[in-house]
Coordinates of C-alpha atoms and ligand atoms in Angstrom, one line a residue:
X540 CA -17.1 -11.0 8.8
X541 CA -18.3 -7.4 8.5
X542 CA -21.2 -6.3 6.2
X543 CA -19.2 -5.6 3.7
X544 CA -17.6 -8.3 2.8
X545 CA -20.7 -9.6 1.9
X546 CA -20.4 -7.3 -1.4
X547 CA -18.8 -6.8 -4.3
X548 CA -18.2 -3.4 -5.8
X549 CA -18.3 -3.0 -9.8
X550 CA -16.7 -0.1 -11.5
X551 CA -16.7 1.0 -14.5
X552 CA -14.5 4.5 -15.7
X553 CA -15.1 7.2 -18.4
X554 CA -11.8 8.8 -19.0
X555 CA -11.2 12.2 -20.9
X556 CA -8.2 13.1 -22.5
X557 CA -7.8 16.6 -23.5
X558 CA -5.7 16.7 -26.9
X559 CA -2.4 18.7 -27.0
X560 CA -3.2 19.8 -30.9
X561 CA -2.5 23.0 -31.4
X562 CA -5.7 23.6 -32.9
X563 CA -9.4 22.7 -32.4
X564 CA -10.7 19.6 -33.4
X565 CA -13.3 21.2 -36.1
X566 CA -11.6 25.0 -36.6
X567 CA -8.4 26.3 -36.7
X568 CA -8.8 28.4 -32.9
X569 CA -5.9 27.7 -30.6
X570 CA -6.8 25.2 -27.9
X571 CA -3.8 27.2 -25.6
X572 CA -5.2 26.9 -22.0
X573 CA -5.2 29.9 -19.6
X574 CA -5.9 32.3 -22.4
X575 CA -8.4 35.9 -22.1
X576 CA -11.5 34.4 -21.7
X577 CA -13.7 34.3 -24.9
X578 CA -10.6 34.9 -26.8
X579 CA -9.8 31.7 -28.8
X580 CA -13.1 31.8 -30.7
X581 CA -14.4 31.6 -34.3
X582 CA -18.5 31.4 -36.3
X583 CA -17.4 27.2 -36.1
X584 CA -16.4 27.0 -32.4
X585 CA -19.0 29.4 -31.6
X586 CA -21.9 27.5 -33.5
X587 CA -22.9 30.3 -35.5
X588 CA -25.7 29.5 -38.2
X589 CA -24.4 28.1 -41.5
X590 CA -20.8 27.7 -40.9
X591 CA -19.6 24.0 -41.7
X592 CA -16.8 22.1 -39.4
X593 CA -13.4 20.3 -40.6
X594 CA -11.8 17.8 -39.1
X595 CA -8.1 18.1 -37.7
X596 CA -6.7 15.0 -39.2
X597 CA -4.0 15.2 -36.1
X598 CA -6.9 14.4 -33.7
X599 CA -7.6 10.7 -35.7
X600 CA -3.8 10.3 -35.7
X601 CA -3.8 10.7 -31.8
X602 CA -6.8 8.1 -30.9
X603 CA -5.0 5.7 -33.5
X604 CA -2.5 6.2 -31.4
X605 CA -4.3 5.7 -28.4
X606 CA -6.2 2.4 -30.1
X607 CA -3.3 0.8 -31.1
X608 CA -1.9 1.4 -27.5
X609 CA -4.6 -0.1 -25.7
X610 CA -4.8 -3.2 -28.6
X611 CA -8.0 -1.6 -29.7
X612 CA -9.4 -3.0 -33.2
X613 CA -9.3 0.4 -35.3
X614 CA -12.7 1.0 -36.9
X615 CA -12.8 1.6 -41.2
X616 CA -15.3 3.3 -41.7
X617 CA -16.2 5.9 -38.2
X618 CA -18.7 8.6 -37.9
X619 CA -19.4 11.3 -35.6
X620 CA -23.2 12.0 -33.9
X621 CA -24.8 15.4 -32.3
X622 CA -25.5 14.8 -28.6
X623 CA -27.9 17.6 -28.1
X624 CA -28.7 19.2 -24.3
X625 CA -28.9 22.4 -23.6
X626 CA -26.5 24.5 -21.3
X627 CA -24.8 27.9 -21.3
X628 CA -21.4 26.6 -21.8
X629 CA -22.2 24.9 -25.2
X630 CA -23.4 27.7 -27.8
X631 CA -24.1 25.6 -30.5
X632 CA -26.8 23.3 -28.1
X633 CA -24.5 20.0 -29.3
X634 CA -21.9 18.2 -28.8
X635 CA -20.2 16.5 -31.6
X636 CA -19.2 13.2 -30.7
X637 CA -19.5 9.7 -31.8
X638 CA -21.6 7.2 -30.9
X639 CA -22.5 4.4 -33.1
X640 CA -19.1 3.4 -34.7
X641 CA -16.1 5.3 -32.5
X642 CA -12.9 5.2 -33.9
X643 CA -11.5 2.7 -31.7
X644 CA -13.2 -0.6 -29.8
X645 CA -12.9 -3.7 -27.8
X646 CA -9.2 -3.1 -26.4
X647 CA -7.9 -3.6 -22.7
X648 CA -5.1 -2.5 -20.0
X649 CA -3.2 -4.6 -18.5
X650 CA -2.7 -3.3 -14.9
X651 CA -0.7 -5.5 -12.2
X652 CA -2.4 -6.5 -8.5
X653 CA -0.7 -6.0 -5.3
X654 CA -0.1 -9.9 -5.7
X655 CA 2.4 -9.3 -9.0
X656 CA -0.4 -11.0 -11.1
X657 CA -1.6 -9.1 -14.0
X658 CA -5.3 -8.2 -14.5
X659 CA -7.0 -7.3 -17.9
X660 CA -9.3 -4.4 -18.0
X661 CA -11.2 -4.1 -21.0
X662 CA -11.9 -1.2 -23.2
X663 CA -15.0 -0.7 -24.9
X664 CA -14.7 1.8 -26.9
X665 CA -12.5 4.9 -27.0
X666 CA -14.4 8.2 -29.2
X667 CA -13.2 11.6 -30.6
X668 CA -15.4 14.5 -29.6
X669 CA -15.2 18.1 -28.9
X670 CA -15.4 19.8 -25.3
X671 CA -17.2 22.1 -23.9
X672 CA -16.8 25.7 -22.7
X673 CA -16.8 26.8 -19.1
X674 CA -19.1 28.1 -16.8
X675 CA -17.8 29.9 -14.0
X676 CA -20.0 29.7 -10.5
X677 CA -18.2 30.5 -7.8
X678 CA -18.8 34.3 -8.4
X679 CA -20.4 37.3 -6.6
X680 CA -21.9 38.2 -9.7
X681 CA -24.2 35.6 -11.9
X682 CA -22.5 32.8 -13.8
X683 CA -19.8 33.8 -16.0
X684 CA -19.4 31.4 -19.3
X685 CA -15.6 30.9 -20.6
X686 CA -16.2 29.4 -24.5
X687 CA -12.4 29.1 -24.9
X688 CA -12.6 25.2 -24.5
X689 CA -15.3 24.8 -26.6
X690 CA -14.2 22.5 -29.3
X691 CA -10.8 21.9 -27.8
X692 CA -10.9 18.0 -29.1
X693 CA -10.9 15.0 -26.6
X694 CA -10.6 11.7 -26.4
X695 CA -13.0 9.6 -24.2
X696 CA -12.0 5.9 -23.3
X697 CA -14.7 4.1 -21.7
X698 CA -13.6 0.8 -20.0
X699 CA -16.3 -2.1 -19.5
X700 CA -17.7 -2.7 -15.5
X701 CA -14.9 -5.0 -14.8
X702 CA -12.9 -3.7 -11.4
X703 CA -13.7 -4.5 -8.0
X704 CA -12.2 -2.2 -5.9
X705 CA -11.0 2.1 -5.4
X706 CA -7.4 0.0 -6.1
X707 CA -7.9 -1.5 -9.3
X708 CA -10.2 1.7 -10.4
X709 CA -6.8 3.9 -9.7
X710 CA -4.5 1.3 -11.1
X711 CA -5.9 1.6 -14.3
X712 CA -6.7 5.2 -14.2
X713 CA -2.7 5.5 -14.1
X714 CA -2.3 3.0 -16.8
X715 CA -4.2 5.6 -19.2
X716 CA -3.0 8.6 -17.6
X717 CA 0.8 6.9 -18.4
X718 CA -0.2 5.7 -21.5
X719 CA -1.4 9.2 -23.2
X720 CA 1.7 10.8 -21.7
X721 CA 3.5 8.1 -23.3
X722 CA 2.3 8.7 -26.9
X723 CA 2.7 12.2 -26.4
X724 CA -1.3 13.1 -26.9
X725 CA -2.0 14.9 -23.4
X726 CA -0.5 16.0 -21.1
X727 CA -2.4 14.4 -18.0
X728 CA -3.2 17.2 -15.9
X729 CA -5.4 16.7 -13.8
X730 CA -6.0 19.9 -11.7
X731 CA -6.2 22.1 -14.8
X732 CA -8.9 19.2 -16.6
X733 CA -7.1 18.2 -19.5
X734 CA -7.3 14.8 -18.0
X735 CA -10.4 13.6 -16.4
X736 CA -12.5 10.9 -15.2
X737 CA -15.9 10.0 -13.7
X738 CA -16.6 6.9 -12.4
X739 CA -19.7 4.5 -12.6
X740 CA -20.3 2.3 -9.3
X741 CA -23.1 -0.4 -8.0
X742 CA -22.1 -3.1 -5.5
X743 CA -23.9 -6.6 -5.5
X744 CA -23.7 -9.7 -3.4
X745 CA -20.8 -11.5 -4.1
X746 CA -21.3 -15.0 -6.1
X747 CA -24.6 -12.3 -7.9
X748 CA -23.5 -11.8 -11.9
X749 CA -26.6 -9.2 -12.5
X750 CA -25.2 -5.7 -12.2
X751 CA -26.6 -3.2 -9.4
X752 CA -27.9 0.0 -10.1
X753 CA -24.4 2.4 -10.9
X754 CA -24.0 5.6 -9.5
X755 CA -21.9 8.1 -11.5
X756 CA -19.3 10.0 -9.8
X757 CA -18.2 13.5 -10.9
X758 CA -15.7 16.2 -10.4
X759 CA -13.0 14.4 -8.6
X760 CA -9.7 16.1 -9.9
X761 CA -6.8 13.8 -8.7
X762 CA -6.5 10.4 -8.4
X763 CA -6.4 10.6 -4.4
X764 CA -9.9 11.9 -5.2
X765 CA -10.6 9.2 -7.3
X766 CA -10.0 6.6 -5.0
X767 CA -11.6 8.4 -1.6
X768 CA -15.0 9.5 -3.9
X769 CA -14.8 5.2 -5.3
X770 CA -14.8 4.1 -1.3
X771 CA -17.3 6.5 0.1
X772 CA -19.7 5.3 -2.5
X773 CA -19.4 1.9 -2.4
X774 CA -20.0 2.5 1.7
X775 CA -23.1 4.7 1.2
X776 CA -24.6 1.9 -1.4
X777 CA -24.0 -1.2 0.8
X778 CA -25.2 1.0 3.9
X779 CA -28.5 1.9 1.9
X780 CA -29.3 -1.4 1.1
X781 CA -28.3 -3.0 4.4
X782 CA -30.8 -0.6 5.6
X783 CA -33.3 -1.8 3.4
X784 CA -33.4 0.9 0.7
X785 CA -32.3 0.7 -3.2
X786 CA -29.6 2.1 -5.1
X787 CA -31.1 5.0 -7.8
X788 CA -29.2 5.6 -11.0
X789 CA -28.0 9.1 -10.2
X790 CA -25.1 11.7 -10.7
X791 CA -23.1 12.6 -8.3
X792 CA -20.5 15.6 -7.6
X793 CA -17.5 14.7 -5.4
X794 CA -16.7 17.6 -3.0
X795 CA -13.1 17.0 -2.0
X796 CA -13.6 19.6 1.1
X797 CA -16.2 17.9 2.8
X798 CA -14.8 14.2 1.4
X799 CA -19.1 13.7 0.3
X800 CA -20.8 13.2 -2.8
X801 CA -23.9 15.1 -3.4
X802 CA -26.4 14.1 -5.9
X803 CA -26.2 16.4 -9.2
X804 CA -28.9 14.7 -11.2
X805 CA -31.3 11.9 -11.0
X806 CA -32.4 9.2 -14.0
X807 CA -35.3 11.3 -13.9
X808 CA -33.5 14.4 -14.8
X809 CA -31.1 12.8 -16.8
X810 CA -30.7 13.9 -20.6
X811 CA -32.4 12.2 -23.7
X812 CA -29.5 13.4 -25.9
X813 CA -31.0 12.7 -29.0
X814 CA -27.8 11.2 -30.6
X815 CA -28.2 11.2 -34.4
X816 CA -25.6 11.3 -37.2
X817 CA -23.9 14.7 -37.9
X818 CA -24.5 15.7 -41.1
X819 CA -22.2 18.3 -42.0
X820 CA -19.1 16.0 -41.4
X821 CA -18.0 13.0 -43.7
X822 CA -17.7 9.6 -42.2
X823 CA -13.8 9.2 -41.2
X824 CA -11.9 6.3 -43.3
X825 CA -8.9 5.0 -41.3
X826 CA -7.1 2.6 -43.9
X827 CA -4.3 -0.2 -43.5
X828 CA -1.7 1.9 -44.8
X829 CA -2.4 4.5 -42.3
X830 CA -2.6 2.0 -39.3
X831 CA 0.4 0.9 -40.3
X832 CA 2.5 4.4 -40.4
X833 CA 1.2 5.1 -37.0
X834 CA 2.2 1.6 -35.6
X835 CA 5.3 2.6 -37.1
X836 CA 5.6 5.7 -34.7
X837 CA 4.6 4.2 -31.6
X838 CA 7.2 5.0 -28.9
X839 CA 8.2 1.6 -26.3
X840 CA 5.1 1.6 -24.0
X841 CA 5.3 2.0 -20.4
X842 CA 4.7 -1.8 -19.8
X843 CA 7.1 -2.9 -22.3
X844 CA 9.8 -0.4 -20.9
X845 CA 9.5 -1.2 -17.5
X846 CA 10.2 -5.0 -18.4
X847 CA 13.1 -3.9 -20.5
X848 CA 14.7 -2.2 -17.3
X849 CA 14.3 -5.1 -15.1
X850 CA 16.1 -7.3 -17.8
X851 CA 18.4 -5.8 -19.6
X852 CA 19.5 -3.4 -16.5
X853 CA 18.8 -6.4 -14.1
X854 CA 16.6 -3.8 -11.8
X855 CA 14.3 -4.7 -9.4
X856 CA 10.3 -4.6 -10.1
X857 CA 10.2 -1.8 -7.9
X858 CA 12.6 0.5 -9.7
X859 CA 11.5 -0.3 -12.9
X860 CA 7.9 0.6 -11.8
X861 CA 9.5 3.8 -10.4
X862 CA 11.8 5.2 -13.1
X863 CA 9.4 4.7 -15.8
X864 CA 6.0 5.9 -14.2
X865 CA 6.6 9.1 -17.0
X866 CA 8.7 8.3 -20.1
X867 CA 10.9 11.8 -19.5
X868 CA 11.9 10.1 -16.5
X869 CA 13.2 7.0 -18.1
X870 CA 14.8 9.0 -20.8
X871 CA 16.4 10.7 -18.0
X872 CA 17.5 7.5 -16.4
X873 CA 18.9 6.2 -19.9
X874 CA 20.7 9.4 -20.9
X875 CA 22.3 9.3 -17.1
X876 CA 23.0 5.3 -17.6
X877 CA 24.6 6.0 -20.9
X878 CA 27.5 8.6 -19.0
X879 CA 28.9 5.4 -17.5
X880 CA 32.5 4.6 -18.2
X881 CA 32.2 1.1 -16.6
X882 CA 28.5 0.4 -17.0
X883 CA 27.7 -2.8 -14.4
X884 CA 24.3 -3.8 -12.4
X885 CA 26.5 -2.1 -9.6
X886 CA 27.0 1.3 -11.4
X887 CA 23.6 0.9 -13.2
X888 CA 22.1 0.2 -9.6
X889 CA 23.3 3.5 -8.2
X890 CA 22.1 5.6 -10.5
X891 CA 18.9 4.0 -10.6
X892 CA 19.2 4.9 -6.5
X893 CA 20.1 8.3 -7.1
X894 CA 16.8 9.1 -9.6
X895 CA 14.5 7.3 -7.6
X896 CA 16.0 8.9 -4.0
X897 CA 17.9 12.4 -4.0
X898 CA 16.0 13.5 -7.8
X899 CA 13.2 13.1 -7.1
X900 CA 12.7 14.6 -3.7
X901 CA 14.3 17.6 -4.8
X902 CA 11.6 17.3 -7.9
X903 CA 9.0 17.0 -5.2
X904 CA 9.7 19.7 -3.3
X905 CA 10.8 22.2 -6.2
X906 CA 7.8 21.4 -7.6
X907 CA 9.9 21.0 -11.2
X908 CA 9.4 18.5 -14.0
X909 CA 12.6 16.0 -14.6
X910 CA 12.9 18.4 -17.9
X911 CA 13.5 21.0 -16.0
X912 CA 15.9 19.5 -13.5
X913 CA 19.2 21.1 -13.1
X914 CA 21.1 18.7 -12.8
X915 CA 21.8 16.9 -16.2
X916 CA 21.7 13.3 -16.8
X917 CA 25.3 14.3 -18.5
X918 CA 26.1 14.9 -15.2
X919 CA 24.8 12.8 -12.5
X920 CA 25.8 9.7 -14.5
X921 CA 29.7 11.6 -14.6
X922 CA 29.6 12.1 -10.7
X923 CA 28.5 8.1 -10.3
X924 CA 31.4 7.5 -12.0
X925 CA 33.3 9.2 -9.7
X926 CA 32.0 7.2 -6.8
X927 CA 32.2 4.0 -8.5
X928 CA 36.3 4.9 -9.5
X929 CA 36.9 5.4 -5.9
X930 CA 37.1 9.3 -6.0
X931 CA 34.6 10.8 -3.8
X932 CA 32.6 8.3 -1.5
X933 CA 28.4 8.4 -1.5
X934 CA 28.9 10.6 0.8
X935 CA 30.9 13.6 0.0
X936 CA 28.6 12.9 -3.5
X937 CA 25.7 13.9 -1.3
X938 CA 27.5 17.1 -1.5
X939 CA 28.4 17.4 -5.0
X940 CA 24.8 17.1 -5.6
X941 CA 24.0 19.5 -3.6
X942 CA 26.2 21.6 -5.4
X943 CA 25.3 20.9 -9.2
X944 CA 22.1 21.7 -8.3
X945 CA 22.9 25.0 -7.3
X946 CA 25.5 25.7 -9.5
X947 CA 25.3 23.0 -12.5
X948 CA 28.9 22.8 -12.7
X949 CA 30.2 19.4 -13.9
X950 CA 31.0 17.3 -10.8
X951 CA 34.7 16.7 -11.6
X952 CA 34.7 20.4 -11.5
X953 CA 33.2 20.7 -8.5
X954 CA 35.1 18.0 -6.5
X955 CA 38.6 20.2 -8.0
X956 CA 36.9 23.1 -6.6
X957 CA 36.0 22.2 -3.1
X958 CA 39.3 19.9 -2.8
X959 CA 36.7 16.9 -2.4
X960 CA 38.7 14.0 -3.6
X961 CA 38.5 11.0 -1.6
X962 CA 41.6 9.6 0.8
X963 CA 42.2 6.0 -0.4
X964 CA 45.9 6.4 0.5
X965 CA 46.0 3.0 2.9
X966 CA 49.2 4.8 5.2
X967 CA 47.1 7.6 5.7
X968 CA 44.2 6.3 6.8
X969 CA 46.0 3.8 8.8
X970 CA 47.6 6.8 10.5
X971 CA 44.3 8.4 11.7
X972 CA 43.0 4.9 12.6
X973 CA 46.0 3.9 15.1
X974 CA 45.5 7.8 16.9
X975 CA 41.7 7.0 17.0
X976 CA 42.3 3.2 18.5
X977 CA 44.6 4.8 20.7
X978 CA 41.8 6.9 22.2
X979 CA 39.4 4.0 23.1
X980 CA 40.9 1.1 24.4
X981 CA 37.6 0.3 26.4
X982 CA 35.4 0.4 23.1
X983 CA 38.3 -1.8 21.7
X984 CA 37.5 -4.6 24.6
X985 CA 33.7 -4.2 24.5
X986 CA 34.1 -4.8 20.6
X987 CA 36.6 -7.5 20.8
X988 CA 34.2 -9.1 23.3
X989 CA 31.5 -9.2 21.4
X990 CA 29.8 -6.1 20.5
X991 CA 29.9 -6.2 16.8
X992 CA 28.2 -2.7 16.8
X993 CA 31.0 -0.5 17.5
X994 CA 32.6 -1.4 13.9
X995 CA 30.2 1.7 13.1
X996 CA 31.4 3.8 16.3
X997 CA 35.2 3.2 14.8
X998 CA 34.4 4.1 11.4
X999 CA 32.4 7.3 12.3
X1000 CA 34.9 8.4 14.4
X1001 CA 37.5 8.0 11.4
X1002 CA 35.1 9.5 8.7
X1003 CA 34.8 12.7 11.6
X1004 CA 38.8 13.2 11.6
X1005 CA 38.9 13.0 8.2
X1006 CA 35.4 15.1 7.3
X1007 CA 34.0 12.6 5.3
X1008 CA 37.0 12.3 2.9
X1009 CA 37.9 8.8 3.8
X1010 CA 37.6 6.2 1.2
X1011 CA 34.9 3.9 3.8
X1012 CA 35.7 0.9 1.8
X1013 CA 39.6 1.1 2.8
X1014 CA 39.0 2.7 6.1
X1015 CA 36.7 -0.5 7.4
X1016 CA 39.5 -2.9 6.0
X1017 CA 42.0 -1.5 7.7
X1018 CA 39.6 -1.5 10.9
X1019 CA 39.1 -4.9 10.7
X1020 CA 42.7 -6.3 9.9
X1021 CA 43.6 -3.8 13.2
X1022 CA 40.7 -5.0 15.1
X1023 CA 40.7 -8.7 14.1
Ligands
ADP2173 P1 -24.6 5.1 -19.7 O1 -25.5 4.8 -20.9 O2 -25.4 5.4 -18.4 O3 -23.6 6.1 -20.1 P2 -22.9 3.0 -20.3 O4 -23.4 1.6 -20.5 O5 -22.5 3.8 -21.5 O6 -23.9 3.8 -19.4 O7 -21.6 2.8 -19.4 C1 -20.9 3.9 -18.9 C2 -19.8 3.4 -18.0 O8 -20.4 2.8 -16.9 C3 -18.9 2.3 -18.6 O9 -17.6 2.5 -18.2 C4 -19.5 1.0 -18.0 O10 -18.4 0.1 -17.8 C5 -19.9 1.5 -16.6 N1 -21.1 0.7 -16.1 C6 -22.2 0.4 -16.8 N2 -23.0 -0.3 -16.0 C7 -22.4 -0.3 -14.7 C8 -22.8 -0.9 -13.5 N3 -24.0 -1.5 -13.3 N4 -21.9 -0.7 -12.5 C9 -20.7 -0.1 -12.6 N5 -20.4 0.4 -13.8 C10 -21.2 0.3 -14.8
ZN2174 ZN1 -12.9 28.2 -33.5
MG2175 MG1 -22.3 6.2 -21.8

């Protein structure tokens, strides 16, 4: 048993989700990322002196959203607090938030183990509040400050200390990463910030139910990053102690080139925020009525939809867990499952296998979304029909593909075009067979003795005279009536 073992890891997550309003959450500046620097600003964003916020009721729409999502009680009666530190990328010198009374509390995520069985996370609490700007370091000249973001409104969903490993931590990361996506509130990306996390971590002797002293992790901008920043802290705390030294409440800044965390801040350093009520915003009343037209909106979640495809399509876990890991996908998948003439789990099957296999590689290495796939779902679901009618083989629709990508003709087109259709014709196959057979008489012995394998040889060699326009099904009937 390694040292290790001896410990158990407790993590805890902080997730922010940037809001895709158009506006701010207090002013009416666009929140448009990758605009002039300084450029989306107004007196409210910028915190000049006696200018009063107003709320974008679209923000409380999204985190009811969000609450309702994660089976989050909706608070009445919610107010927001200043958070007050001082730093060059927040002009006003606070942050509204909320502290006492969020919007949203005591929900969970339901995230499934390697083993198939289902683990609930819980959710503490999930709170609107506003970002903050940008500061700029890796300069030449001195800092540069970028108050664009300032005010862009998030949501931050703060789960209780309950998983136990880099695993679970990214599991459920990806639960509210799909989740958001889902409702349509962020856009989850990750590399450009608008969806973040920073993780809290202590370890304690298994069988122990006190909680260690928890790190913070920062800056880790993927969940690869996530995962390897989780690990190398849980090491470096069980290494310190083992060595006789004691965790200190810290933060610490992942650096992804040197896979290290360095210390940012200690408990020492750490900020007294001062929370207190904000007085120039009303406290936000969320009543039934308005629960209940959001509840009315909510789209079919991604745990709900990935059951759906493994009953009512009869998919495997695996597929279902693949196709709807972002809801355009599994719109895609529907549309494409929606072309078929003759829809069966064998038709249904294949186009599941074309999404998961041939779509998204060429997403992968295009770098494209599934929106912006060229190839329709009108029309990959039309050229599985043509497979499953007998007209082209998986094969030769390898090529079609191929083709629709480049040219997104409709496949029936395209197989007219290239004079693709598939031979079925049983006296012309038989033809090319009986010249082939004739060829190899020893293969013939070698297979009659025994040496099931060559089936293969004798269909390759019949797919090569015919370039791949043999119908296989036909071809290996005919091979084994003649071979029998
Ligand atoms: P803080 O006041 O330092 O922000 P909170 O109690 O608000 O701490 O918790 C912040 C996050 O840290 C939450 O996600 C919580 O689950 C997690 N957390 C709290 N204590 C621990 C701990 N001892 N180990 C791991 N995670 C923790
Ligand atoms: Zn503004
Ligand atoms: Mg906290």
């Amino acid at each position: 048993m390694s040292i290790y073992d001896k410990y158990e890891a407790v993590i805890g997550l902080e997730v922010h989700a940037q809001l895709s309003t158009k506006s701010k959450i207090f002013c009416g500046c666009s929140t448009q990322f990758g605009s002039a620097p300084n450029s989306n600003v107004c007196p409210v964003c910028l915190g000049m002196p006696g200018v009063l916020p107003v709320l974008n009721k679209q923000v409380v729409e999204f985190a009811i959203r969000l609450g309702l999502a994660t089976h989050c009680s909706i608070t009445p009666t919610s107010i927001f607090a200043r958070k007050n530190y001082f730093y060059p990328d927040l002009p006003k010198g606070y942050q509204i938030s909320q502290y006492e009374e969020p919007i949203c509390q005591h929900g969970y995520a339901d995230i499934e183990q390697e083993d198939g069985t289902v683990k609930r996370v819980g959710i503490t609490r999930i709170h609107m509040e506003e970002d903050a700007g940008k500061s700029i370091h890796d300069m030449d000249v001195d800092t540069l400050v970028d108050v664009n973001r300032c005010g862009t409104p998030l949501l931050e969903i703060v789960s209780e200390p309950e998983m136990h490993s880099s695993k679970e931590a990214h599991k459920y990361l990806f639960s509210i990463w799909q989740t958001v996506k889902y409702l349509g509130i962020c856009d989850g990306n990750m590399e450009e910030g608008s969806f973040r996390c920073d993780a809290n971590v202590s370890v304690r002797l298994k069988g122990e139910t006190k909680l260690g002293t928890k790190a913070e992790l920062k800056n880790m901008n993927s969940f690869r990053n996530v995962e390897r920043a989780i690990d190398y802290e849980i090491k470096r705390q069980i290494d310190l102690i083992e060595d006789g030294g004691a965790v200190v409440q810290e933060t610490l800044l992942w650096n992804a080139e040197k896979n290290i965390a360095t210390s940012m801040r200690s408990k020492e350093e750490a900020h007294d925020y001062r929370y207190f009520p904000e007085p120039d915003l009303v406290p936000v009343v969320v009543d039934k009525v308005w629960i209940a037209s959001v509840e009315k909106i909510l789209p079919e979640l991604p745990n709900a939809r990935k059951k759906r495809f493994v009953e009512s399509y009869k998919l495997p876990v695996y597929d279902a867990d693949v196709l709807t890991q972002e809801r355009e996908l599994a719109d895609y998948f529907e549309s494409s499952v929606n072309q078929l003439s003759k829809k069966n789990d064998e038709s249904v099957k294949s186009v599941s296998n074309w999404v998961m296999t041939d779509v998204l590689r060429v997403m992968n290495d295009e770098k494209v979304t599934i929106v912006d796939f060229s190839v329709s779902p009108e029309h990959l679901g039309a050229m599985v029909n043509l497979i499953m009618d007998g007209t082209i083989s998986g094969k030769i629709a390898k090529e079609v593909f191929d083709d629709m990508l480049k040219t997104k003709e409709h496949p029936k087109a395209i197989v007219e075009r290239k004079g693709l259709v598939q031979i079925s014709d049983t006296g012309a196959i038989e033809t090319e067979i009986d010249a082939i057979l004739a060829k190899f008489p020893n293969e013939i012995a070698r297979f009659r003795g025994g040496d099931a394998k060559l089936m293969g040889f004798f269909v390759g060699e019949t797919m090569k005279v015919m370039k791949g326009k043999g119908n296989p099904k036909v071809i290996n009937e005919i091979l084994r009536k003649k071979l029998g």
